[in-house]
C-alpha cells in the first residue's frame, strides 16, 4: 500500500471550480490505481485581519469548508496567513506553520508514506519543512510560473533552490522546464520529466460543424482558454484578429484583465466576432476546442500547458509561442505552429493553419502519448521509489 499526502495550493473549490483542475485530475488518477490511497491538503492564503477578509477577493474563500469530499477524494482546506503585496516572501513559513497541526491529525488515521507537493512555491519549501518534521520523503513538482515567476524574485529564489536541494525528488512538466530548474541551481539528477495527461473520453474529435452550431458560430473559429492576465497574451490575440477578417475568436477564462480586454475589443470594432465567455467548467472545454479550427495561446511563459494538449486531442491544431515545453507538444506540422509573441506573427500562424487544414484524427494523434494512465503510472513509480529509498 502506498499512502500519498498531496499538498497543493492549486486545487479546485466551489469558488474556483477550474483552479488547478490538472492537479485534481492527476490526484484522482493516482488514487484509482490499486494499492494507492490519496488524501489532499489544499491550503489557501487569507490576510490575517477580519476586515481584510471582507474584501470580495477573500470573502468567498473564507467561507470554504475546512474538510470535504470533492469528486471522490477527501480534501482538507486549511487557511494560512498572508500579507498582500509582500506575502510571497513569508508564505512558505506561514503555510508550513498552519498545516503542521493538521498533518499531525491526519497522520493518526492515515499514516502517509510521502508528501507530494504539486507546486514549487510556496508549497515546496513548506513541504520540505513538514517532511523533515514528520520523517517522510518529499517530492516537489514544478509547473512553470512557480519557477519562472517566483524564481525571478531573489528572496523566493533562494527558498526554491534550498527546497529543491533538500527534497528527495522533483518533477517537471516538461524537459524545457527541467533545464530552467537546473539553470536556477537545482540538481538535475533528481529532476524527472513528468508530462501531463488528457482525458481522451472527453477530449476527442467531434463533428466540427455541429460543435460550431452549438456555440452560434459560422465560419473559421479560433478558441483560447486561460486566466485573463498579461502573461497569457490575450490582448495580443485580440489585436491579431484585426488582421483576420471573417474569423471569430472565443476566449474562455476570467481574471483582472477582463474589463481592459472588453474595452480593447470594443475599441477595435470587433464586438461582432470576438467574445469573452468567462470561466467555463472544465467539462465544457471539449466542446469549445472541438468546435475551433485553431486554439491560440500566446503566453509569455509556460511549463507545458494542459490546454495545448487538450485542444490537440480534440483534433484542433494550436498556435502558441515557443515557450516552455512547446516543442515537446508541437513536434509535427499537424499539431500546429510556433510563433513569435506579436500580433502580426500570431495572425500569420493562425492564417497558415487555416490555409492548410489537417484531418482531425491526424491532429489528435499528436496527443496520444499524453494520458492520465501514463501520467499516474509514472507518478506512482516516482513516489514509490522515493519511499523505498527512504526506508
Short mmCIF file of N, CA and C in Angstrom, two decimals, residues 182-318:
data_model
loop_
_atom_site.label_atom_id
_atom_site.label_comp_id
_atom_site.label_asym_id
_atom_site.label_seq_id
_atom_site.Cartn_x
_atom_site.Cartn_y
_atom_site.Cartn_z
N UNK A 182 17.46 23.52 -13.59
CA UNK A 182 18.90 23.28 -13.44
C UNK A 182 19.66 24.60 -13.51
N UNK A 183 19.25 25.49 -14.43
CA UNK A 183 19.89 26.79 -14.55
C UNK A 183 19.71 27.63 -13.29
N UNK A 184 18.63 27.36 -12.58
CA UNK A 184 18.35 28.08 -11.34
C UNK A 184 19.24 27.60 -10.19
N UNK A 185 19.82 26.40 -10.36
CA UNK A 185 20.69 25.85 -9.34
C UNK A 185 20.19 24.58 -8.70
N UNK A 186 19.13 23.97 -9.27
CA UNK A 186 18.59 22.74 -8.72
C UNK A 186 19.32 21.53 -9.31
N UNK A 187 19.49 20.47 -8.54
CA UNK A 187 20.25 19.30 -9.00
C UNK A 187 19.49 18.50 -10.06
N UNK A 188 20.00 18.50 -11.28
CA UNK A 188 19.32 17.86 -12.40
C UNK A 188 19.14 16.37 -12.24
N UNK A 189 20.05 15.70 -11.51
CA UNK A 189 19.95 14.25 -11.39
C UNK A 189 18.73 13.82 -10.57
N UNK A 190 18.11 14.76 -9.88
CA UNK A 190 16.93 14.42 -9.08
C UNK A 190 15.64 15.02 -9.66
N UNK A 191 15.70 15.49 -10.91
CA UNK A 191 14.52 16.06 -11.56
C UNK A 191 14.06 15.12 -12.68
N UNK A 192 12.85 14.67 -12.58
CA UNK A 192 12.28 13.76 -13.58
C UNK A 192 11.21 14.51 -14.36
N UNK A 193 11.20 14.37 -15.68
CA UNK A 193 10.17 14.97 -16.52
C UNK A 193 8.89 14.16 -16.38
N UNK A 194 7.81 14.84 -16.07
CA UNK A 194 6.52 14.17 -15.83
C UNK A 194 5.44 14.91 -16.61
N UNK A 195 5.17 14.43 -17.82
CA UNK A 195 4.21 15.10 -18.69
C UNK A 195 2.79 14.98 -18.15
N UNK A 196 1.97 15.94 -18.51
CA UNK A 196 0.58 15.95 -18.10
C UNK A 196 -0.20 14.87 -18.84
N UNK A 197 -1.44 14.69 -18.45
CA UNK A 197 -2.32 13.75 -19.13
C UNK A 197 -3.51 14.47 -19.73
N UNK A 198 -4.28 13.74 -20.50
CA UNK A 198 -5.51 14.27 -21.08
C UNK A 198 -6.54 13.15 -21.08
N UNK A 199 -7.77 13.49 -20.77
CA UNK A 199 -8.86 12.51 -20.72
C UNK A 199 -9.42 12.34 -22.12
N UNK A 200 -9.01 11.26 -22.78
CA UNK A 200 -9.43 11.03 -24.16
C UNK A 200 -10.93 10.74 -24.28
N UNK A 201 -11.57 10.35 -23.18
CA UNK A 201 -13.01 10.11 -23.23
C UNK A 201 -13.79 11.42 -23.33
N UNK A 202 -13.18 12.52 -22.93
CA UNK A 202 -13.82 13.83 -23.03
C UNK A 202 -13.24 14.66 -24.16
N UNK A 203 -11.91 14.66 -24.28
CA UNK A 203 -11.24 15.46 -25.29
C UNK A 203 -10.91 14.58 -26.49
N UNK A 204 -11.76 14.66 -27.49
CA UNK A 204 -11.58 13.86 -28.71
C UNK A 204 -12.29 14.58 -29.86
N UNK A 205 -11.95 14.25 -31.09
CA UNK A 205 -12.58 14.93 -32.22
C UNK A 205 -14.10 14.73 -32.25
N UNK A 206 -14.81 15.76 -32.65
CA UNK A 206 -16.26 15.72 -32.80
C UNK A 206 -16.62 16.35 -34.14
N UNK A 207 -17.88 16.26 -34.50
CA UNK A 207 -18.36 16.91 -35.71
C UNK A 207 -18.17 18.42 -35.52
N UNK A 208 -17.23 19.00 -36.24
CA UNK A 208 -16.87 20.39 -36.03
C UNK A 208 -18.00 21.34 -36.38
N UNK A 209 -18.72 21.07 -37.45
CA UNK A 209 -19.82 21.95 -37.86
C UNK A 209 -20.91 21.97 -36.80
N UNK A 210 -21.22 20.79 -36.24
CA UNK A 210 -22.24 20.72 -35.20
C UNK A 210 -21.78 21.42 -33.93
N UNK A 211 -20.49 21.26 -33.60
CA UNK A 211 -19.95 21.90 -32.41
C UNK A 211 -19.97 23.42 -32.56
N UNK A 212 -19.67 23.91 -33.77
CA UNK A 212 -19.74 25.36 -34.01
C UNK A 212 -21.18 25.85 -33.89
N UNK A 213 -22.11 25.09 -34.45
CA UNK A 213 -23.51 25.50 -34.40
C UNK A 213 -23.99 25.61 -32.96
N UNK A 214 -23.50 24.71 -32.10
CA UNK A 214 -23.90 24.75 -30.68
C UNK A 214 -23.41 26.02 -30.01
N UNK A 215 -22.36 26.63 -30.55
CA UNK A 215 -21.82 27.87 -30.00
C UNK A 215 -22.33 29.10 -30.75
N UNK A 216 -23.17 28.89 -31.76
CA UNK A 216 -23.69 30.00 -32.53
C UNK A 216 -22.66 30.63 -33.44
N UNK A 217 -21.75 29.81 -33.96
CA UNK A 217 -20.65 30.31 -34.79
C UNK A 217 -20.71 29.70 -36.17
N UNK A 218 -20.45 30.52 -37.18
CA UNK A 218 -20.25 30.03 -38.55
C UNK A 218 -18.91 30.57 -39.03
N UNK A 219 -18.28 29.84 -39.93
CA UNK A 219 -17.00 30.30 -40.46
C UNK A 219 -15.85 29.91 -39.56
N UNK A 220 -14.62 30.35 -39.89
CA UNK A 220 -13.43 29.98 -39.13
C UNK A 220 -13.52 30.43 -37.67
N UNK A 221 -13.10 29.54 -36.78
CA UNK A 221 -13.18 29.83 -35.34
C UNK A 221 -11.84 29.59 -34.67
N UNK A 222 -11.40 30.56 -33.88
CA UNK A 222 -10.23 30.44 -33.02
C UNK A 222 -10.71 30.44 -31.58
N UNK A 223 -10.20 29.52 -30.79
CA UNK A 223 -10.54 29.46 -29.36
C UNK A 223 -9.28 29.72 -28.54
N UNK A 224 -9.49 30.23 -27.35
CA UNK A 224 -8.40 30.40 -26.40
C UNK A 224 -8.96 30.20 -25.01
N UNK A 225 -8.14 29.69 -24.10
CA UNK A 225 -8.59 29.45 -22.73
C UNK A 225 -7.44 29.69 -21.77
N UNK A 226 -7.73 30.41 -20.70
CA UNK A 226 -6.70 30.70 -19.71
C UNK A 226 -7.08 31.90 -18.87
N UNK A 227 -6.38 32.08 -17.77
CA UNK A 227 -6.62 33.23 -16.92
C UNK A 227 -6.40 34.52 -17.70
N UNK A 228 -7.24 35.50 -17.45
CA UNK A 228 -7.13 36.78 -18.16
C UNK A 228 -6.12 37.66 -17.43
N UNK A 229 -4.85 37.34 -17.68
CA UNK A 229 -3.73 38.07 -17.10
C UNK A 229 -2.74 38.37 -18.22
N UNK A 230 -1.90 39.40 -18.06
CA UNK A 230 -0.99 39.78 -19.16
C UNK A 230 -0.12 38.63 -19.65
N UNK A 231 0.32 37.75 -18.75
CA UNK A 231 1.21 36.66 -19.13
C UNK A 231 0.62 35.79 -20.24
N UNK A 232 -0.70 35.65 -20.26
CA UNK A 232 -1.35 34.77 -21.24
C UNK A 232 -1.47 35.39 -22.62
N UNK A 233 -1.32 36.70 -22.73
CA UNK A 233 -1.26 37.33 -24.05
C UNK A 233 -2.57 37.48 -24.79
N UNK A 234 -3.70 37.54 -24.07
CA UNK A 234 -4.98 37.67 -24.78
C UNK A 234 -5.11 38.99 -25.51
N UNK A 235 -4.48 40.05 -24.98
CA UNK A 235 -4.53 41.34 -25.67
C UNK A 235 -3.86 41.25 -27.04
N UNK A 236 -2.75 40.52 -27.11
CA UNK A 236 -2.07 40.33 -28.40
C UNK A 236 -2.95 39.54 -29.36
N UNK A 237 -3.67 38.57 -28.81
CA UNK A 237 -4.55 37.75 -29.65
C UNK A 237 -5.71 38.59 -30.20
N UNK A 238 -6.26 39.45 -29.35
CA UNK A 238 -7.32 40.35 -29.82
C UNK A 238 -6.78 41.25 -30.93
N UNK A 239 -5.60 41.80 -30.74
CA UNK A 239 -5.00 42.66 -31.77
C UNK A 239 -4.77 41.89 -33.08
N UNK A 240 -4.40 40.61 -32.96
CA UNK A 240 -4.18 39.79 -34.16
C UNK A 240 -5.46 39.63 -34.97
N UNK A 241 -6.61 39.68 -34.30
CA UNK A 241 -7.88 39.50 -35.00
C UNK A 241 -8.17 40.63 -35.98
N UNK A 242 -7.53 41.77 -35.78
CA UNK A 242 -7.69 42.87 -36.75
C UNK A 242 -7.24 42.44 -38.15
N UNK A 243 -6.26 41.52 -38.19
CA UNK A 243 -5.69 41.07 -39.47
C UNK A 243 -6.35 39.81 -40.00
N UNK A 244 -7.42 39.36 -39.34
CA UNK A 244 -8.07 38.11 -39.73
C UNK A 244 -9.56 38.33 -39.96
N UNK A 245 -9.93 39.07 -40.98
CA UNK A 245 -11.35 39.34 -41.24
C UNK A 245 -12.14 38.05 -41.45
N UNK A 246 -13.34 38.02 -40.91
CA UNK A 246 -14.19 36.84 -41.08
C UNK A 246 -13.93 35.73 -40.09
N UNK A 247 -12.93 35.89 -39.22
CA UNK A 247 -12.60 34.86 -38.24
C UNK A 247 -13.18 35.26 -36.88
N UNK A 248 -13.77 34.29 -36.20
CA UNK A 248 -14.34 34.51 -34.86
C UNK A 248 -13.36 34.03 -33.80
N UNK A 249 -13.29 34.77 -32.69
CA UNK A 249 -12.44 34.39 -31.56
C UNK A 249 -13.31 34.28 -30.31
N UNK A 250 -13.22 33.14 -29.61
CA UNK A 250 -13.89 32.94 -28.34
C UNK A 250 -12.83 32.70 -27.27
N UNK A 251 -12.87 33.48 -26.19
CA UNK A 251 -11.88 33.38 -25.12
C UNK A 251 -12.57 32.94 -23.84
N UNK A 252 -12.16 31.80 -23.30
CA UNK A 252 -12.69 31.29 -22.04
C UNK A 252 -11.72 31.60 -20.91
N UNK A 253 -12.21 32.18 -19.85
CA UNK A 253 -11.35 32.48 -18.71
C UNK A 253 -11.83 33.71 -17.97
N UNK A 254 -11.30 33.89 -16.78
CA UNK A 254 -11.61 35.08 -16.01
C UNK A 254 -10.33 35.63 -15.41
N UNK A 255 -10.38 36.87 -14.97
CA UNK A 255 -9.18 37.46 -14.38
C UNK A 255 -9.22 38.97 -14.43
N UNK A 256 -8.20 39.61 -13.91
CA UNK A 256 -8.18 41.07 -13.77
C UNK A 256 -8.15 41.84 -15.09
N UNK A 257 -7.81 41.16 -16.19
CA UNK A 257 -7.75 41.88 -17.48
C UNK A 257 -9.09 41.92 -18.21
N UNK A 258 -10.14 41.36 -17.64
CA UNK A 258 -11.40 41.25 -18.38
C UNK A 258 -11.90 42.60 -18.89
N UNK A 259 -11.98 43.59 -18.01
CA UNK A 259 -12.50 44.89 -18.42
C UNK A 259 -11.64 45.54 -19.49
N UNK A 260 -10.32 45.45 -19.33
CA UNK A 260 -9.42 46.03 -20.32
C UNK A 260 -9.56 45.32 -21.66
N UNK A 261 -9.74 44.02 -21.64
CA UNK A 261 -9.91 43.27 -22.88
C UNK A 261 -11.23 43.64 -23.56
N UNK A 262 -12.29 43.76 -22.76
CA UNK A 262 -13.58 44.15 -23.32
C UNK A 262 -13.49 45.51 -23.99
N UNK A 263 -12.77 46.45 -23.36
CA UNK A 263 -12.60 47.78 -23.94
C UNK A 263 -11.76 47.70 -25.21
N UNK A 264 -10.77 46.84 -25.23
CA UNK A 264 -9.90 46.69 -26.40
C UNK A 264 -10.70 46.13 -27.58
N UNK A 265 -11.55 45.16 -27.28
CA UNK A 265 -12.39 44.55 -28.32
C UNK A 265 -13.34 45.59 -28.90
N UNK A 266 -13.98 46.35 -28.01
CA UNK A 266 -14.92 47.37 -28.48
C UNK A 266 -14.20 48.47 -29.26
N UNK A 267 -13.03 48.89 -28.77
CA UNK A 267 -12.28 49.93 -29.44
C UNK A 267 -11.82 49.55 -30.83
N UNK A 268 -11.60 48.25 -31.03
CA UNK A 268 -11.17 47.77 -32.35
C UNK A 268 -12.35 47.44 -33.26
N UNK A 269 -13.57 47.61 -32.75
CA UNK A 269 -14.76 47.29 -33.54
C UNK A 269 -14.91 45.80 -33.81
N UNK A 270 -14.49 44.98 -32.82
CA UNK A 270 -14.51 43.52 -33.01
C UNK A 270 -15.62 42.82 -32.22
N UNK A 271 -16.55 43.60 -31.69
CA UNK A 271 -17.60 43.01 -30.84
C UNK A 271 -18.39 41.91 -31.55
N UNK A 272 -18.51 42.02 -32.86
CA UNK A 272 -19.33 41.05 -33.58
C UNK A 272 -18.65 39.71 -33.78
N UNK A 273 -17.31 39.62 -33.53
CA UNK A 273 -16.64 38.35 -33.76
C UNK A 273 -15.58 37.99 -32.72
N UNK A 274 -15.50 38.74 -31.64
CA UNK A 274 -14.63 38.38 -30.52
C UNK A 274 -15.46 38.41 -29.25
N UNK A 275 -15.52 37.27 -28.55
CA UNK A 275 -16.36 37.18 -27.35
C UNK A 275 -15.55 36.67 -26.16
N UNK A 276 -15.81 37.27 -24.99
CA UNK A 276 -15.26 36.78 -23.74
C UNK A 276 -16.32 35.90 -23.08
N UNK A 277 -16.02 34.63 -22.92
CA UNK A 277 -17.01 33.67 -22.43
C UNK A 277 -17.06 33.58 -20.91
N UNK A 278 -16.07 34.17 -20.23
CA UNK A 278 -15.98 33.96 -18.79
C UNK A 278 -15.37 32.61 -18.50
N UNK A 279 -15.32 32.27 -17.22
CA UNK A 279 -14.75 30.97 -16.83
C UNK A 279 -15.73 29.86 -17.17
N UNK A 280 -15.27 28.86 -17.91
CA UNK A 280 -16.11 27.72 -18.26
C UNK A 280 -15.77 26.53 -17.38
N UNK A 281 -16.77 25.76 -16.97
CA UNK A 281 -16.46 24.49 -16.30
C UNK A 281 -15.60 23.63 -17.20
N UNK A 282 -14.73 22.84 -16.60
CA UNK A 282 -13.80 22.06 -17.41
C UNK A 282 -14.51 21.14 -18.40
N UNK A 283 -15.70 20.65 -18.03
CA UNK A 283 -16.38 19.72 -18.92
C UNK A 283 -17.01 20.41 -20.14
N UNK A 284 -16.93 21.75 -20.19
CA UNK A 284 -17.40 22.46 -21.38
C UNK A 284 -16.27 22.79 -22.35
N UNK A 285 -15.02 22.62 -21.90
CA UNK A 285 -13.89 22.93 -22.79
C UNK A 285 -13.80 21.99 -23.99
N UNK A 286 -14.10 20.69 -23.85
CA UNK A 286 -14.03 19.83 -25.04
C UNK A 286 -14.90 20.32 -26.19
N UNK A 287 -16.10 20.81 -25.87
CA UNK A 287 -16.98 21.31 -26.92
C UNK A 287 -16.41 22.54 -27.60
N UNK A 288 -15.79 23.43 -26.81
CA UNK A 288 -15.17 24.64 -27.37
C UNK A 288 -13.99 24.28 -28.25
N UNK A 289 -13.10 23.44 -27.74
CA UNK A 289 -11.90 23.09 -28.52
C UNK A 289 -12.26 22.30 -29.78
N UNK A 290 -13.23 21.39 -29.68
CA UNK A 290 -13.60 20.59 -30.85
C UNK A 290 -14.25 21.45 -31.93
N UNK A 291 -14.90 22.53 -31.52
CA UNK A 291 -15.54 23.41 -32.50
C UNK A 291 -14.53 24.28 -33.24
N UNK A 292 -13.40 24.56 -32.60
CA UNK A 292 -12.44 25.52 -33.16
C UNK A 292 -11.61 24.91 -34.27
N UNK A 293 -11.24 25.75 -35.21
CA UNK A 293 -10.28 25.36 -36.26
C UNK A 293 -8.86 25.53 -35.75
N UNK A 294 -8.69 26.43 -34.75
CA UNK A 294 -7.37 26.71 -34.17
C UNK A 294 -7.58 27.03 -32.70
N UNK A 295 -6.65 26.58 -31.85
CA UNK A 295 -6.60 27.05 -30.46
C UNK A 295 -5.33 27.87 -30.34
N UNK A 296 -5.46 29.13 -29.91
CA UNK A 296 -4.30 30.03 -29.84
C UNK A 296 -4.02 30.41 -28.40
N UNK A 297 -2.73 30.42 -28.05
CA UNK A 297 -2.32 30.76 -26.68
C UNK A 297 -0.94 31.41 -26.71
N UNK A 298 -0.87 32.72 -26.89
CA UNK A 298 0.43 33.41 -27.00
C UNK A 298 1.02 33.79 -25.63
N UNK A 299 1.26 32.79 -24.80
CA UNK A 299 1.77 33.05 -23.45
C UNK A 299 3.21 33.53 -23.48
N UNK A 300 3.56 34.30 -22.45
CA UNK A 300 4.95 34.73 -22.29
C UNK A 300 5.77 33.66 -21.58
N UNK A 301 5.11 32.80 -20.83
CA UNK A 301 5.81 31.77 -20.06
C UNK A 301 4.86 30.63 -19.77
N UNK A 302 5.36 29.40 -19.89
CA UNK A 302 4.58 28.21 -19.55
C UNK A 302 5.55 27.10 -19.18
N UNK A 303 5.03 26.09 -18.52
CA UNK A 303 5.77 24.85 -18.35
C UNK A 303 5.41 23.95 -19.52
N UNK A 304 4.22 23.38 -19.44
CA UNK A 304 3.61 22.67 -20.56
C UNK A 304 2.12 22.74 -20.28
N UNK A 305 1.42 23.60 -20.98
CA UNK A 305 0.03 23.91 -20.66
C UNK A 305 -0.90 22.76 -21.02
N UNK A 306 -1.80 22.43 -20.10
CA UNK A 306 -2.78 21.37 -20.36
C UNK A 306 -3.66 21.70 -21.55
N UNK A 307 -4.01 23.00 -21.72
CA UNK A 307 -4.91 23.34 -22.82
C UNK A 307 -4.27 23.07 -24.18
N UNK A 308 -2.95 23.11 -24.27
CA UNK A 308 -2.30 22.76 -25.53
C UNK A 308 -2.67 21.32 -25.92
N UNK A 309 -2.45 20.42 -24.97
CA UNK A 309 -2.66 19.00 -25.24
C UNK A 309 -4.14 18.69 -25.41
N UNK A 310 -4.99 19.33 -24.60
CA UNK A 310 -6.43 19.07 -24.68
C UNK A 310 -6.99 19.49 -26.04
N UNK A 311 -6.53 20.64 -26.56
CA UNK A 311 -7.00 21.08 -27.87
C UNK A 311 -6.57 20.12 -28.96
N UNK A 312 -5.31 19.72 -28.94
CA UNK A 312 -4.82 18.79 -29.96
C UNK A 312 -5.58 17.47 -29.88
N UNK A 313 -5.88 17.00 -28.68
CA UNK A 313 -6.62 15.75 -28.52
C UNK A 313 -8.01 15.85 -29.16
N UNK A 314 -8.54 17.08 -29.23
CA UNK A 314 -9.84 17.29 -29.88
C UNK A 314 -9.71 17.39 -31.41
N UNK A 315 -8.50 17.23 -31.92
CA UNK A 315 -8.28 17.35 -33.35
C UNK A 315 -8.08 18.77 -33.82
N UNK A 316 -7.78 19.67 -32.86
CA UNK A 316 -7.63 21.09 -33.18
C UNK A 316 -6.17 21.51 -33.05
N UNK A 317 -5.53 21.95 -34.13
CA UNK A 317 -4.13 22.40 -34.04
C UNK A 317 -4.01 23.67 -33.23
N UNK A 318 -2.83 23.90 -32.70
CA UNK A 318 -2.61 25.04 -31.82
C UNK A 318 -1.59 26.01 -32.42
#
